Short mmCIF file of C-alpha atoms in Angstrom, two decimals:
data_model
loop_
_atom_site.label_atom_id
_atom_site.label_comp_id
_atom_site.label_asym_id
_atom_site.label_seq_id
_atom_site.Cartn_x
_atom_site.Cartn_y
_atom_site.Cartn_z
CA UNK A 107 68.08 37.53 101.98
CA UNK A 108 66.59 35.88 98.84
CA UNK A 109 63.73 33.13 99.92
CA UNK A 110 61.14 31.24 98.74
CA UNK A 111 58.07 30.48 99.73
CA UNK A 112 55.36 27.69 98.99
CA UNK A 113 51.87 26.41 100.24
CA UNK A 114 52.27 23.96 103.37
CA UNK A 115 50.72 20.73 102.44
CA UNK A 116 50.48 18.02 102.33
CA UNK A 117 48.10 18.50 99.44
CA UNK A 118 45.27 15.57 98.68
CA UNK A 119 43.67 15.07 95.37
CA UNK A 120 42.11 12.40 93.33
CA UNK A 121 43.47 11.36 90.10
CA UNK A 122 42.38 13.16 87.28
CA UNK A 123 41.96 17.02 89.51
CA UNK A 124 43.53 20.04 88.65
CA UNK A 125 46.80 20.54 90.15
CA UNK A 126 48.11 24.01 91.45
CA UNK A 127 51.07 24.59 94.03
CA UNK A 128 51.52 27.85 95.23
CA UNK A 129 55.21 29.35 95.42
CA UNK A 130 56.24 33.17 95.96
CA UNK A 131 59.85 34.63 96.15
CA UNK A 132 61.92 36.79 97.04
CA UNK A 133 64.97 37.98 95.52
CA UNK A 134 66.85 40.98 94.24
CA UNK A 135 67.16 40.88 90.74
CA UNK A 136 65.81 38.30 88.63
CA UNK A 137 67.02 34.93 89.28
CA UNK A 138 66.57 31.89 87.46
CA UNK A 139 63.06 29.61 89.18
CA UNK A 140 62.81 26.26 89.46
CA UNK A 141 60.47 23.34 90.72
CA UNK A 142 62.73 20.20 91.43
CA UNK A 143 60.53 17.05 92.45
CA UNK A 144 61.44 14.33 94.90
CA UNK A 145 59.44 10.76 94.30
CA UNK A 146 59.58 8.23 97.12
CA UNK A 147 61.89 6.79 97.59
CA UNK A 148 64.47 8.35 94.85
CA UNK A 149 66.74 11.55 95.15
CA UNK A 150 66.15 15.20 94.04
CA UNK A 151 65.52 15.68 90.48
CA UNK A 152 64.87 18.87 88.09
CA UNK A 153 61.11 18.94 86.84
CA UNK A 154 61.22 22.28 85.21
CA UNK A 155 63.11 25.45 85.28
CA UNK A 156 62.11 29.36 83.90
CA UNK A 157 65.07 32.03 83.65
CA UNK A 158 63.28 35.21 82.86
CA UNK A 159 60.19 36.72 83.62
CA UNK A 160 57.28 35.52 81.33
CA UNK A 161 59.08 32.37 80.50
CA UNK A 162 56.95 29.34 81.05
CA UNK A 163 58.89 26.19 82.19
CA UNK A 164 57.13 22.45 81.19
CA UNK A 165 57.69 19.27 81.45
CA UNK A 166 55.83 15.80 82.15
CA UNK A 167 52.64 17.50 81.57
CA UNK A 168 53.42 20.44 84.59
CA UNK A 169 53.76 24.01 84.02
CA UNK A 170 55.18 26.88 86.09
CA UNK A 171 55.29 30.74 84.46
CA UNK A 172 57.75 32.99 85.82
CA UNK A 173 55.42 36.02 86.87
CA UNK A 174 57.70 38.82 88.21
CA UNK A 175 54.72 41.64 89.23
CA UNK A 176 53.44 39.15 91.39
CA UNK A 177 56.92 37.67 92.38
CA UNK A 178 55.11 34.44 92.10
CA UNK A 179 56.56 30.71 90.02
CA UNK A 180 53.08 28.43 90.85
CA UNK A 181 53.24 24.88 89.84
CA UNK A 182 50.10 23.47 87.54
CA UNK A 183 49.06 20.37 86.09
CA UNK A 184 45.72 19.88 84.51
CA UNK A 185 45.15 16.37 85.28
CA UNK A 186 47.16 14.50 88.11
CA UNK A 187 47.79 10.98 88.19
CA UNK A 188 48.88 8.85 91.22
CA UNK A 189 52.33 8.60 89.92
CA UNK A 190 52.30 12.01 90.43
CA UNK A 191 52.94 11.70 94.35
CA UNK A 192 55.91 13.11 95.83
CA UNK A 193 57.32 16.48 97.05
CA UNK A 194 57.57 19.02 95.21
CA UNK A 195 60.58 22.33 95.78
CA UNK A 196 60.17 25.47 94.89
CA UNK A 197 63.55 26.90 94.00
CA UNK A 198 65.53 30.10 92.87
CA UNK A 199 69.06 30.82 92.06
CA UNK A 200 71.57 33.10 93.70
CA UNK A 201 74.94 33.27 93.07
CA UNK A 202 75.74 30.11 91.63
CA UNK A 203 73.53 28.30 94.29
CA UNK A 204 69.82 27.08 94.61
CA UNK A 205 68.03 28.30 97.85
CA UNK A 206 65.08 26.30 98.37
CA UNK A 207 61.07 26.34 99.34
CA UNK A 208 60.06 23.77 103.16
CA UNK A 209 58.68 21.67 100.13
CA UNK A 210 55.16 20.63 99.19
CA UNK A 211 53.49 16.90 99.93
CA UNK A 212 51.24 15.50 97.30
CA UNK A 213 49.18 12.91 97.51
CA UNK A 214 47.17 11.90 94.51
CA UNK A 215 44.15 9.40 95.44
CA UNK A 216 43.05 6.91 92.77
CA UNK B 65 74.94 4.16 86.59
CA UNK B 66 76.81 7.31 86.29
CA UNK B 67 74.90 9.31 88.65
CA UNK B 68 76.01 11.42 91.55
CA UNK B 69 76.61 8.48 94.39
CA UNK B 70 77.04 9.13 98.14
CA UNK B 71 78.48 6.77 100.79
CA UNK B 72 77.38 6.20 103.53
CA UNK B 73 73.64 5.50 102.90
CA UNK B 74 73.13 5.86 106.42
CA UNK B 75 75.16 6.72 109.17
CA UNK B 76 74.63 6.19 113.58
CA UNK B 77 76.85 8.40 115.85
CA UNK B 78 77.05 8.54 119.73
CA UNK B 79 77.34 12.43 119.98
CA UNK B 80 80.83 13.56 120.09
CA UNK B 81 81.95 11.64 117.72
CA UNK B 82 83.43 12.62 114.25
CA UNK B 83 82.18 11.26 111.32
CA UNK B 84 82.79 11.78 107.50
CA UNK B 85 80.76 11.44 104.33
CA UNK B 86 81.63 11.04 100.42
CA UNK B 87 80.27 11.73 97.77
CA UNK B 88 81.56 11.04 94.11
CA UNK B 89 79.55 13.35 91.48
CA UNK B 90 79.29 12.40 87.57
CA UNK B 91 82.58 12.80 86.14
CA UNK B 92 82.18 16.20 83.75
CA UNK B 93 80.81 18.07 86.57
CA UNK B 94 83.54 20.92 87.86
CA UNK B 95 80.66 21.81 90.46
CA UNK B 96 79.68 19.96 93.78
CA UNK B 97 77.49 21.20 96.44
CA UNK B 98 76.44 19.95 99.75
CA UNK B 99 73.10 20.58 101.03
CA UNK B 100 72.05 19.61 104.64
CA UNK B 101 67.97 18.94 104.91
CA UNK B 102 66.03 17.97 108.24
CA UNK B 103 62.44 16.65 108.34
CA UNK B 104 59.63 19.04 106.66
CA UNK B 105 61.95 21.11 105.14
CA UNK B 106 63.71 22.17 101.76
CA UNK B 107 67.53 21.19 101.08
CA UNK B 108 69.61 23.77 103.10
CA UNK B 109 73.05 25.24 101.54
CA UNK B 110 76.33 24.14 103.39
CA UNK B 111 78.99 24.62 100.95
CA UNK B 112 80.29 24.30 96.91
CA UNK B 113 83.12 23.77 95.22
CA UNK B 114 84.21 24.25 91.75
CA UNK B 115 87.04 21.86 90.92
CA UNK B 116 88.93 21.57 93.76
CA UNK B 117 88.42 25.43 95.40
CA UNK B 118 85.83 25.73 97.74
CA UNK B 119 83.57 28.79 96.77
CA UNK B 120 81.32 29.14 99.62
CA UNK B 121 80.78 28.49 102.53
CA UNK B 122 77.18 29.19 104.29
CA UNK B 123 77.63 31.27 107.59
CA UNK B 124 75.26 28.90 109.37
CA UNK B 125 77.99 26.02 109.08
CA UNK B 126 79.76 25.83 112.51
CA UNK B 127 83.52 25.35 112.61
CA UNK B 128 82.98 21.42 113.07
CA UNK B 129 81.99 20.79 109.59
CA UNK B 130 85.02 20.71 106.75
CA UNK B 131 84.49 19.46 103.42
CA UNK B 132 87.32 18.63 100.84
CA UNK B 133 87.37 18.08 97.68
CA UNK B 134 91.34 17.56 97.05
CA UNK B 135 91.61 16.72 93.28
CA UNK B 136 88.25 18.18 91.83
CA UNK B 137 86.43 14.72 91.74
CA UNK B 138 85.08 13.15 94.67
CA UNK B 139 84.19 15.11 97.86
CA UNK B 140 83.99 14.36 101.68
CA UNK B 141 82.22 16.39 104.61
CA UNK B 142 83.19 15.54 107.68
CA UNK B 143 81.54 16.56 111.35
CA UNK B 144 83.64 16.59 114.24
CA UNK B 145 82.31 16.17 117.32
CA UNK B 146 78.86 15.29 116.34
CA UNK B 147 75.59 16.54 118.18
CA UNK B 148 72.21 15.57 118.62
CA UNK B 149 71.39 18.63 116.05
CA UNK B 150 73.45 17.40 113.00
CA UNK B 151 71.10 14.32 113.12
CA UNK B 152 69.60 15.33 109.06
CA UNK B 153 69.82 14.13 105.46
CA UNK B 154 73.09 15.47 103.56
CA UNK B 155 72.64 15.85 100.15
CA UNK B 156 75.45 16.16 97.40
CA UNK B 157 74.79 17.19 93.96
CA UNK B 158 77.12 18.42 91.18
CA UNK B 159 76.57 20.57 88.27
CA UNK B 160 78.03 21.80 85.18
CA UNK B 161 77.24 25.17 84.09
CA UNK B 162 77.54 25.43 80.17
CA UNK B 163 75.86 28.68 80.16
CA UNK B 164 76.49 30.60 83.88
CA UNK B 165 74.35 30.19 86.52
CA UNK B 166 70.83 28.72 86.93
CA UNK B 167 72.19 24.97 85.95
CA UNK B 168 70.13 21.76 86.70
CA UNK B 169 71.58 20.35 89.64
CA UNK B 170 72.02 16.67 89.76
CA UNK B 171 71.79 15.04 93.46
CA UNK B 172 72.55 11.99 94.84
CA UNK B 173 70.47 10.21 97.34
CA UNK B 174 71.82 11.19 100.34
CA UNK B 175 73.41 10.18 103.62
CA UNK B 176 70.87 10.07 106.49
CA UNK B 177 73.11 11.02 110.21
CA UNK B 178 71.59 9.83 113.21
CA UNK B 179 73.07 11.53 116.47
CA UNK B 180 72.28 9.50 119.63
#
């Protein structure tokens, strides 16, 4: 069935690195990718979404491109900050629900 | 606040009890999913509705769990005879999809189970 998968973390960085998180899927078709983030604390929200291939989702200074020859939806951000910590979800779409990644710790260092 | 809210917050079962959950999403959404998500890993689909018609219903939900939504607002799930395994976060969220599907999900905070 359709999956997705996403670098174990958790991930450590100081404030200011460069940000990547790995994610890979698989699905037949093309479905709709997304990267929802969950702060401490706070509930499952929507940081960014792509719904064909070569789209490029951004928002809050993070970017994800939807690559379909290498099946692949990798979270970037060129400079973290410490606000920045949470866990981030890959995601894709199939019919009319979201299947999601284990999830992906951050921790940003000041 | 007009977001999706869920009720209990948190919840403590002796296994072999029953126990039920709600979960009221914002009012325009025709869509409500739950999602079931243990320790380390992602959100895990249980079941959606759209209105009041349940949609789908994952094949990994055992006969114990029902959910309801009985006049296409607010939602309940409820276990029956609780076990030590149910013991996760359940997540609600509700959508409404303008343009098909792919929509932004909206969740609510969740209900933490604890199964002793």
């Amino acid at each position: 069935g359709d999956s997705v998968t996403q670098m174990e973390g958790p991930v450590t960085l100081s404030e200011e690195a460069f940000l990547t998180i790995n994610c890979t899927y698989t699905a037949t078709g093309y479905p709709s990718l997304f990267w929802y983030v969950q702060y401490p604390g706070e509930g499952l929200q929507l940081l960014l979404k792509a719904t064909k291939a070569d789209d490029k989702g951004s928002n809050k200074g993070f970017e994800a491109t939807y690559r379909k020859e290498t099946t692949s939806f990798h979270l970037e951000k060129g400079s973290v900050q410490v606000s920045d910590s949470a866990v981030y979800f890959c995601a894709l779409n199939r019919d009319d629900k979201i299947i999601f990644g284990k999830g992906t710790r951050l921790h940003i260092l000041p | 606040d007009t977001g999706v809210s869920q009720d209990p917050r948190h919840k403590i079962t002796k296994r072999g009890q029953n126990v039920t959950f709600r979960c009221d999403p914002i009012s325009e959404h025709n869509r409500l999913y739950w999602y079931r998500q243990t320790l380390g890993q992602g959100p895990e689909f249980l079941t959606y509705f759209q209105n009041e018609a349940q949609l789908e219903k994952s094949r990994l939900l055992s006969d114990r769990f029902s959910a309801e939504r009985p006049k296409g607002s607010f939602s309940t799930l409820e276990i029956q005879r609780t076990e030590q395994g149910d013991s996760a976060m359940y997540l609600c969220a509700s959508s409404f999809p303008a343009g098909g599907v792919g929509e932004k999900l909206f969740f609510g905070s969740g209900t933490q189970l604890s199964v002793l």
